[in-house]
Coordinates of N, CA, C and O in Angstrom, one line a residue:
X1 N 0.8 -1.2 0.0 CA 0.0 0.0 0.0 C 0.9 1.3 0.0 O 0.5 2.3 -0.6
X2 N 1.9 1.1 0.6 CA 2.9 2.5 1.0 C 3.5 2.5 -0.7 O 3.2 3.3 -1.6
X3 N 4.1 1.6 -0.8 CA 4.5 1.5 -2.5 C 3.8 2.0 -3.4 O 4.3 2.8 -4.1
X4 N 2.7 1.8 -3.5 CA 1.7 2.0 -4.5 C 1.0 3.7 -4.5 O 0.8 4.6 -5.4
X5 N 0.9 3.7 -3.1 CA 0.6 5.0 -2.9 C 1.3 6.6 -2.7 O 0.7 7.7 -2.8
X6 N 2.5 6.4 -2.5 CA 3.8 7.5 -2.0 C 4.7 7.2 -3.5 O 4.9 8.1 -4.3
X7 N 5.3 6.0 -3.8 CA 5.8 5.3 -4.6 C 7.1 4.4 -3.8 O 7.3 4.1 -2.7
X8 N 7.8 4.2 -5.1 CA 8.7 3.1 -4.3 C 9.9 3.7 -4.2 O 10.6 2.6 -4.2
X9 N 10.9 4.8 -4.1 CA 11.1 5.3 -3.2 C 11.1 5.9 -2.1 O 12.0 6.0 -1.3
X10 N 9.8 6.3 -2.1 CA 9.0 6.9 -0.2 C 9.1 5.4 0.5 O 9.4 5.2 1.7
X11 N 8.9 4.4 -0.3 CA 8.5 3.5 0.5 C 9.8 2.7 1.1 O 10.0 2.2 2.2
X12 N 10.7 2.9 0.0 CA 12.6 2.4 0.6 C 12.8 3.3 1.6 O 13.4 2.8 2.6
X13 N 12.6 4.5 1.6 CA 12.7 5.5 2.4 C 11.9 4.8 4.1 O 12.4 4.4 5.1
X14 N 10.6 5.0 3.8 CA 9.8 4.2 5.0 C 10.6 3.3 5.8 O 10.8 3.5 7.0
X15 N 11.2 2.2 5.1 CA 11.9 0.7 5.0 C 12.9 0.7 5.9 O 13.2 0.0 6.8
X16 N 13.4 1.9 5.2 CA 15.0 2.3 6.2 C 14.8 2.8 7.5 O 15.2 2.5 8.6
X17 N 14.1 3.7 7.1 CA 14.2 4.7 8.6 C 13.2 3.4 9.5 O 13.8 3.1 10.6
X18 N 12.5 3.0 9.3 CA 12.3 1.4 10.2 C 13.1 0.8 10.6 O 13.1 0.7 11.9
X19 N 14.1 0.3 9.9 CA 14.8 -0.9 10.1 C 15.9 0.2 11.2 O 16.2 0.0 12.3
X20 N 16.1 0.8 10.6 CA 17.7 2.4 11.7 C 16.9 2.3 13.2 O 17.4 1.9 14.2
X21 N 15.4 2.8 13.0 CA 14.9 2.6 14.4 C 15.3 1.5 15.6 O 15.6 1.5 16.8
X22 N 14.9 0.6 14.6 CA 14.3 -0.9 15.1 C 15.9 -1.3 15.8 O 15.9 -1.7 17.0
X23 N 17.2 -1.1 14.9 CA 18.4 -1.1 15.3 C 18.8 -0.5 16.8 O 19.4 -1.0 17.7
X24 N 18.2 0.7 16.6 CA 19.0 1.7 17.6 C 18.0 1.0 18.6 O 18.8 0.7 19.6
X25 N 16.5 0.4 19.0 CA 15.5 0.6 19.9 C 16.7 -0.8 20.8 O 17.2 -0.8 21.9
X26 N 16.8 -1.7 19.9 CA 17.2 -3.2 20.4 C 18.6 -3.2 20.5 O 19.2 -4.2 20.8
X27 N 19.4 -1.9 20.2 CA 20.9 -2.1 20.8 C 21.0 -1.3 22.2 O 21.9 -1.4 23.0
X28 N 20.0 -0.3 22.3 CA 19.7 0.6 23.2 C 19.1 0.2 24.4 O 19.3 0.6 25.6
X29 N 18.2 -1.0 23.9 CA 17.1 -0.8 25.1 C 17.9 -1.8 26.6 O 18.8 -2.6 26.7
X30 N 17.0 -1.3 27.4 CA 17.1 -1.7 28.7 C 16.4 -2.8 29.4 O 16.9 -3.4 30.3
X31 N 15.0 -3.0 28.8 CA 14.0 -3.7 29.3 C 13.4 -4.3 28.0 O 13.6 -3.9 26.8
X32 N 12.5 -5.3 28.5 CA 12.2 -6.4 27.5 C 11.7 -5.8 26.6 O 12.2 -5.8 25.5
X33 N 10.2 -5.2 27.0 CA 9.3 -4.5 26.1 C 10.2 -3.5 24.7 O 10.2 -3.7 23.5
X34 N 10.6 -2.8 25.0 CA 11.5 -2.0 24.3 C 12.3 -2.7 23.4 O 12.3 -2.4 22.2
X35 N 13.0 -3.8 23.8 CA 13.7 -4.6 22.7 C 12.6 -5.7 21.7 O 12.7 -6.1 20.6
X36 N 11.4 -6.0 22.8 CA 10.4 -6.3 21.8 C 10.0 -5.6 20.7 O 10.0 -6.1 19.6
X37 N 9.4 -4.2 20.9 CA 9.1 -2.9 20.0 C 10.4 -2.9 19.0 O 10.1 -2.5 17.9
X38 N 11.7 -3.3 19.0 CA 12.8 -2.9 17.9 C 12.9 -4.5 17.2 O 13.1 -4.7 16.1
X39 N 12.7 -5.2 17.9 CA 12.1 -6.9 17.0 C 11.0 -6.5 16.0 O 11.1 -6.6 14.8
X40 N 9.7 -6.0 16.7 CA 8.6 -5.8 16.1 C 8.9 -5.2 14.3 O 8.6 -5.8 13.2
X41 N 9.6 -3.7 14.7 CA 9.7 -2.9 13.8 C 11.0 -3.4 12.9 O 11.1 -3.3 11.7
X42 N 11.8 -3.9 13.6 CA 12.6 -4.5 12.0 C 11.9 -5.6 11.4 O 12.4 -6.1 10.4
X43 N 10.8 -6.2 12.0 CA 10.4 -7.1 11.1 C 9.5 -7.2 10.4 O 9.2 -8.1 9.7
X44 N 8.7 -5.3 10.8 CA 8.1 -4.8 9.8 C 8.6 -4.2 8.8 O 7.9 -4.0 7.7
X45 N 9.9 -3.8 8.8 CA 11.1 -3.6 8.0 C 11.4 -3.9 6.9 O 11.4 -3.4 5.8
X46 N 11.7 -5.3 7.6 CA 12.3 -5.9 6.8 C 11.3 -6.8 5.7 O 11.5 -7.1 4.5
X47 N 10.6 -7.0 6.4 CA 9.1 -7.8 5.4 C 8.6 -6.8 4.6 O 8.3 -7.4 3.6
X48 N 8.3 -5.3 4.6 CA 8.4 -4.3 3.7 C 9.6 -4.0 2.7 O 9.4 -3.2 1.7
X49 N 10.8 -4.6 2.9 CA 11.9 -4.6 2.2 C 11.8 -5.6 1.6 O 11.9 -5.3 0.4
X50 N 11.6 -6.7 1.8 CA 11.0 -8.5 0.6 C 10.6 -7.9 -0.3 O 10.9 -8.3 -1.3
X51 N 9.8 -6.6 -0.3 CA 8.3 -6.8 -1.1 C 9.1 -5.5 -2.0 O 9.4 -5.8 -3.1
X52 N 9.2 -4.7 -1.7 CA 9.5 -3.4 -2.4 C 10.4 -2.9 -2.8 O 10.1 -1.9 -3.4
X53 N 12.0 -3.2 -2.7 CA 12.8 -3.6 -3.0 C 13.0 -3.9 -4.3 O 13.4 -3.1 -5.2
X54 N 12.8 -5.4 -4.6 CA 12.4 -6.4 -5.8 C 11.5 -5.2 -6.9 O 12.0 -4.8 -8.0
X55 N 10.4 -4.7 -6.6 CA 9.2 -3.3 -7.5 C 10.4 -3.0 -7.7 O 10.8 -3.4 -8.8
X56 N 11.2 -2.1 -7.0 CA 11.5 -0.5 -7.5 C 12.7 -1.3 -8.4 O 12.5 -1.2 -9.6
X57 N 13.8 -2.1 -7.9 CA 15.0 -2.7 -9.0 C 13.6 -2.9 -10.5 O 13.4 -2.1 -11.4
X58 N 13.3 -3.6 -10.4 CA 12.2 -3.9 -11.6 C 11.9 -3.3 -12.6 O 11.9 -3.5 -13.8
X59 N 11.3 -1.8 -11.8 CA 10.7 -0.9 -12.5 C 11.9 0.3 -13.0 O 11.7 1.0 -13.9
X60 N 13.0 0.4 -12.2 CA 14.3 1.3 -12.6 C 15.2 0.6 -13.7 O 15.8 1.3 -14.6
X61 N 15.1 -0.8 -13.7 CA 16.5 -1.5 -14.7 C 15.8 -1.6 -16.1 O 14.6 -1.4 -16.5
X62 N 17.0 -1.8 -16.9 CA 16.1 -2.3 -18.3 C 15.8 -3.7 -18.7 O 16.4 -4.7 -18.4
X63 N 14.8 -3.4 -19.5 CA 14.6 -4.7 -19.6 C 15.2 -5.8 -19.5 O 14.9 -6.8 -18.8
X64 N 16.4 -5.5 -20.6 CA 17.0 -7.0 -20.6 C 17.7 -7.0 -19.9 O 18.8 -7.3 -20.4
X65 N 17.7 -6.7 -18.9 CA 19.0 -6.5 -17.5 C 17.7 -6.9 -16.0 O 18.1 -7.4 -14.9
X66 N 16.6 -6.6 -16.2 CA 16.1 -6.8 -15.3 C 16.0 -8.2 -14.1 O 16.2 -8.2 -12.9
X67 N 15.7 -9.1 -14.9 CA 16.2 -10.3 -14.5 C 17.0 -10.7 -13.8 O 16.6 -11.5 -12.9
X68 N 18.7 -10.3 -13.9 CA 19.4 -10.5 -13.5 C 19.8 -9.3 -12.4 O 20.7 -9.5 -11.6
X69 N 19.4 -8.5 -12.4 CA 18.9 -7.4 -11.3 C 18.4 -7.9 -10.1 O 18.7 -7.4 -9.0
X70 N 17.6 -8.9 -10.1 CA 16.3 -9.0 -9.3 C 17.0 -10.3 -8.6 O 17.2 -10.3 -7.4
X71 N 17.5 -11.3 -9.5 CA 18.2 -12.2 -8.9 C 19.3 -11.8 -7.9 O 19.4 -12.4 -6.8
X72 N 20.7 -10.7 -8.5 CA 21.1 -10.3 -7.8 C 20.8 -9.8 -6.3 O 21.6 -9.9 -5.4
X73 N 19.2 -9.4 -6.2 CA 19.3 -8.8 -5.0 C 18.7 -9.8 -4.1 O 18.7 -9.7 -2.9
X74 N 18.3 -10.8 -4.8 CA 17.7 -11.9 -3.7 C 19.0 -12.5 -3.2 O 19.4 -12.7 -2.0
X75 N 19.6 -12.8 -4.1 CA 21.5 -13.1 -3.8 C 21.9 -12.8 -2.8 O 22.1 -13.6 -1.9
X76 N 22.3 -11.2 -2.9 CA 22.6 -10.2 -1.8 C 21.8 -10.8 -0.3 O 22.5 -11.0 0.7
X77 N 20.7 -11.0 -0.4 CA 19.8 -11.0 0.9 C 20.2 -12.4 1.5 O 21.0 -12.4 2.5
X78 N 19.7 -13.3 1.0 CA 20.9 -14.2 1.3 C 22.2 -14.7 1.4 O 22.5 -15.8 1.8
X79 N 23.1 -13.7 1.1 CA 24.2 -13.9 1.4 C 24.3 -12.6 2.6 O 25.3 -12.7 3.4
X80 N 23.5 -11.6 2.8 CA 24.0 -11.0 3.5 C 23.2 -11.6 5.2 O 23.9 -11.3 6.2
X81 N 21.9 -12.3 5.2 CA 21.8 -13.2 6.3 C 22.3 -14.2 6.5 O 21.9 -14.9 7.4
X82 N 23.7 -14.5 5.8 CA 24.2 -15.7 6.1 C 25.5 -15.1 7.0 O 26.1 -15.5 8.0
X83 N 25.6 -14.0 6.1 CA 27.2 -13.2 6.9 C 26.6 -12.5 8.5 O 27.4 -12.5 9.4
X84 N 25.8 -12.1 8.7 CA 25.0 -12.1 9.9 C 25.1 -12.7 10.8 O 25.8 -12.6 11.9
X85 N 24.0 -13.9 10.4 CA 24.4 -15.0 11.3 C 25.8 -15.8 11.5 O 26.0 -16.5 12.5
X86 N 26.4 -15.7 10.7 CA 27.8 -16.1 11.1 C 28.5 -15.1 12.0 O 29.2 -15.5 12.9
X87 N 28.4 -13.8 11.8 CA 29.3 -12.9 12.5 C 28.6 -13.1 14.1 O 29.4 -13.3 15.1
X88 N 27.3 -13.1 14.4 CA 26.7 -13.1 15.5 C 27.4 -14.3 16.3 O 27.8 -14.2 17.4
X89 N 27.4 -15.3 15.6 CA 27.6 -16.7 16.3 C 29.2 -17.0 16.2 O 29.5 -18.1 16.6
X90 N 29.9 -16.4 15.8 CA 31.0 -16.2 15.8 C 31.7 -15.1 17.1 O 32.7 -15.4 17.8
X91 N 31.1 -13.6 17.1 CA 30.9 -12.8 18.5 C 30.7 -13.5 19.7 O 31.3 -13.2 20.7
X92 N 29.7 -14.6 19.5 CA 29.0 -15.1 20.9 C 30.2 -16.1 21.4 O 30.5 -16.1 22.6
X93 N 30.9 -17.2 20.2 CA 31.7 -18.0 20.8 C 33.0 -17.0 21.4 O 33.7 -17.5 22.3
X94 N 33.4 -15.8 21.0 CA 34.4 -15.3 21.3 C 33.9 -14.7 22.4 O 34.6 -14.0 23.1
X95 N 32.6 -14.9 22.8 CA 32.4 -14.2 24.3 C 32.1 -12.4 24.0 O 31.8 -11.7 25.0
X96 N 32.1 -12.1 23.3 CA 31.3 -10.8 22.8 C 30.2 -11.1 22.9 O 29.7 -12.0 23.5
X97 N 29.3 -9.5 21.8 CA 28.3 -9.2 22.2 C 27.7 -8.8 20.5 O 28.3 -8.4 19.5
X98 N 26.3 -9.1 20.9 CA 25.7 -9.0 19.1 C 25.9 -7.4 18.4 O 25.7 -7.1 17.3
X99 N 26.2 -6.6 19.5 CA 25.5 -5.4 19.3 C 26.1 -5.0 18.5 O 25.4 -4.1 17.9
X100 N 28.0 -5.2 17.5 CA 28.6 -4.7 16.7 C 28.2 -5.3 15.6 O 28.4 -4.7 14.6
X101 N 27.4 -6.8 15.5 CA 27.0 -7.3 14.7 C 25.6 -6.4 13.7 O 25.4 -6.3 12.5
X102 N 24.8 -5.9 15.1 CA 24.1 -4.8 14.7 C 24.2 -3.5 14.1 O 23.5 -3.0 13.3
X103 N 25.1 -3.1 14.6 CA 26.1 -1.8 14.3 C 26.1 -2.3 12.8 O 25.3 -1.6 12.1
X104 N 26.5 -3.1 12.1 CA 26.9 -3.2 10.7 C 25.4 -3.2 9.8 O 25.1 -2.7 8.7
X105 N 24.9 -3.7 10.4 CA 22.9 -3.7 9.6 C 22.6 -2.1 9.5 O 22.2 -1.7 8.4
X106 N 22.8 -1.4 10.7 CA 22.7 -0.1 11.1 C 23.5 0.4 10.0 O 22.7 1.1 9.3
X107 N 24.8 0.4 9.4 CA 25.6 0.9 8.5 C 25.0 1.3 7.5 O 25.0 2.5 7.0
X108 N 24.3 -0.5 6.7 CA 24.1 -0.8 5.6 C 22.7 0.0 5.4 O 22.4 0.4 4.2
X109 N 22.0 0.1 6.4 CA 20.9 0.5 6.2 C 20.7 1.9 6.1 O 19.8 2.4 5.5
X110 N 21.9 2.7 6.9 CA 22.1 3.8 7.1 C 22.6 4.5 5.8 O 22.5 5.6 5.4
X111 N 23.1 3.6 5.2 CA 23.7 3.7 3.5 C 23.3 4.2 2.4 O 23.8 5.1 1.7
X112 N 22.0 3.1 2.3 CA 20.9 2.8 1.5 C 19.8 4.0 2.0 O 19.0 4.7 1.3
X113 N 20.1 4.0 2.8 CA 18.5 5.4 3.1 C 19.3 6.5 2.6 O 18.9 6.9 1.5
X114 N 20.5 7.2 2.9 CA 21.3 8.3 2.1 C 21.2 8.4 0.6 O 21.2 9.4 -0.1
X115 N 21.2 7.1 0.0 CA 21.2 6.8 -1.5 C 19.7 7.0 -2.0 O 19.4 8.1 -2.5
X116 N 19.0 6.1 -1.7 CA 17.8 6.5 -1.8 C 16.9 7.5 -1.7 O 15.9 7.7 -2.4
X117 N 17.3 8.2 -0.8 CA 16.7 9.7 -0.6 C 17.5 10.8 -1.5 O 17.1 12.0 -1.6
X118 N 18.3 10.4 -1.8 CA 19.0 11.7 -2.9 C 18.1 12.1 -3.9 O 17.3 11.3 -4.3
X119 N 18.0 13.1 -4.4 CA 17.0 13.6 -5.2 C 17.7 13.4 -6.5 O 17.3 14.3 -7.4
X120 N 18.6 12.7 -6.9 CA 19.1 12.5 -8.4 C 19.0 10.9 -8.1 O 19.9 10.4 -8.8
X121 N 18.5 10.0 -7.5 CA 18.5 8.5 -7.2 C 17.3 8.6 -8.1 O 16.4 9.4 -8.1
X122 N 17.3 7.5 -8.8 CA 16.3 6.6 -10.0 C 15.0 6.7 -9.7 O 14.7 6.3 -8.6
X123 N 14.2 7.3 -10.4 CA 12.5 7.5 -10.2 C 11.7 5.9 -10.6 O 12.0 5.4 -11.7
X124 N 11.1 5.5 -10.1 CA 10.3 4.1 -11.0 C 9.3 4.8 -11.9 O 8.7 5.9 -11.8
X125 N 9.2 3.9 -12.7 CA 8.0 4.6 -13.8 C 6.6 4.8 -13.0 O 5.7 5.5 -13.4
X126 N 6.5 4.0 -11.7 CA 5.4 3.6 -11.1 C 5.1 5.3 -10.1 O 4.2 6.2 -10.1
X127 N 5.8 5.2 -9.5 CA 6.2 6.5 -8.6 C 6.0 7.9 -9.4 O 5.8 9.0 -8.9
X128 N 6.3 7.6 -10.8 CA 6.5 8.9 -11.9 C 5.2 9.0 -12.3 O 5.1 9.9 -13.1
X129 N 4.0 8.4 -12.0 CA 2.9 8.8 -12.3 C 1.9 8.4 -11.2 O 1.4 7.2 -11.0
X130 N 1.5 9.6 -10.3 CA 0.9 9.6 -9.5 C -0.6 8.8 -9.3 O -1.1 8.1 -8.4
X131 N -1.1 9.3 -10.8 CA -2.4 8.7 -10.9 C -2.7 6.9 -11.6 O -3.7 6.3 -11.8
X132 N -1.4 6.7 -11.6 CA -1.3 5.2 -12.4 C -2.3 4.2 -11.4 O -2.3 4.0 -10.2
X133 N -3.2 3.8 -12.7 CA -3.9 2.4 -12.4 C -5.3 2.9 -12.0 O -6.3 2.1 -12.0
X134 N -5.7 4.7 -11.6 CA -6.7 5.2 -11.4 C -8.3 5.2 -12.3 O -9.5 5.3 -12.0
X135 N -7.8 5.2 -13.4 CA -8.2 4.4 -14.3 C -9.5 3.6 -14.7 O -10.5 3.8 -15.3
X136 N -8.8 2.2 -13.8 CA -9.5 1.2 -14.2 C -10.2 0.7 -12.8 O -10.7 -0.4 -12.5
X137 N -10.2 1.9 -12.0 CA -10.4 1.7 -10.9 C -11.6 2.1 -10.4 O -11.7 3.3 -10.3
X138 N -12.9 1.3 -9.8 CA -14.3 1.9 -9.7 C -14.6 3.5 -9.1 O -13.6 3.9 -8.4
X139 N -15.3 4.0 -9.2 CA -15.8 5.1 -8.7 C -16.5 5.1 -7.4 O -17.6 4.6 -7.2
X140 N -15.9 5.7 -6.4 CA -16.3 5.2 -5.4 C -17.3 6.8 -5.0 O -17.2 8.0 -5.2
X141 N -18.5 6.0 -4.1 CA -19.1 7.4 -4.1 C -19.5 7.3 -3.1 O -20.2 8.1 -2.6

């Protein structure tokens, strides 16, 4: 809905500044509830990042590049939850602590919202027309 409606960079934009939240609430917090609230929200995050993500590469690449765009980023995602969970469980045997492991999500994420939000960063065709799909769409009265 955020996609569709803002477009799909408001909605990477949305995505990020979620996921930066969700980071700082669960490396910050002190008590349960509060690290529950930063679980909550990156996993509204991140399940908004599955979905919208995949749109905007789609609708920015060319055609015959698209495909291989899309696979790349599923790639990325899985390789970058694999490097994750290895660094965490790697921290933990060294008797550390997850939170630098978090620090680096916080980075990446911190990254991508700078990029994204720049005002010369790739428009989707979808986002470039406000009223797309209005159309075919009943009249509501």
């Amino acid at each position: 809905w955020i996609a569709d409606r803002f477009g799909r960079r408001v909605a990477l934009v949305v995505v990020d500044s979620l996921i930066l939240v969700a980071v700082v609430l669960q490396c910050r917090s002190r008590s349960l509830p509060w690290f529950f609230l930063g679980r909550f929200l990156l996993g509204m995050g991140t399940g908004l990042a599955f979905v919208v993500a995949p749109m905007y590469l789609c609708e920015v690449s060319p055609q015959e590049k698209r495909g291989m765009y899309i696979v790349l980023n599923e790639v990325a995602v899985c390789v970058g939850c694999l490097i994750g969970l290895q660094g965490a469980s790697l921290a933990e045997q060294a008797g550390g602590s997850w939170v630098p492991v978090m620090a680096v999500a916080y980075s990446l994420g911190a990254f991508q919202r700078v990029l994204v939000g720049l005002p010369f960063g790739a428009t989707s065709r979808a986002s470039a027309d406000p009223l797309r799909g209005w159309a075919s769409r009943p009249e509501r009265r």
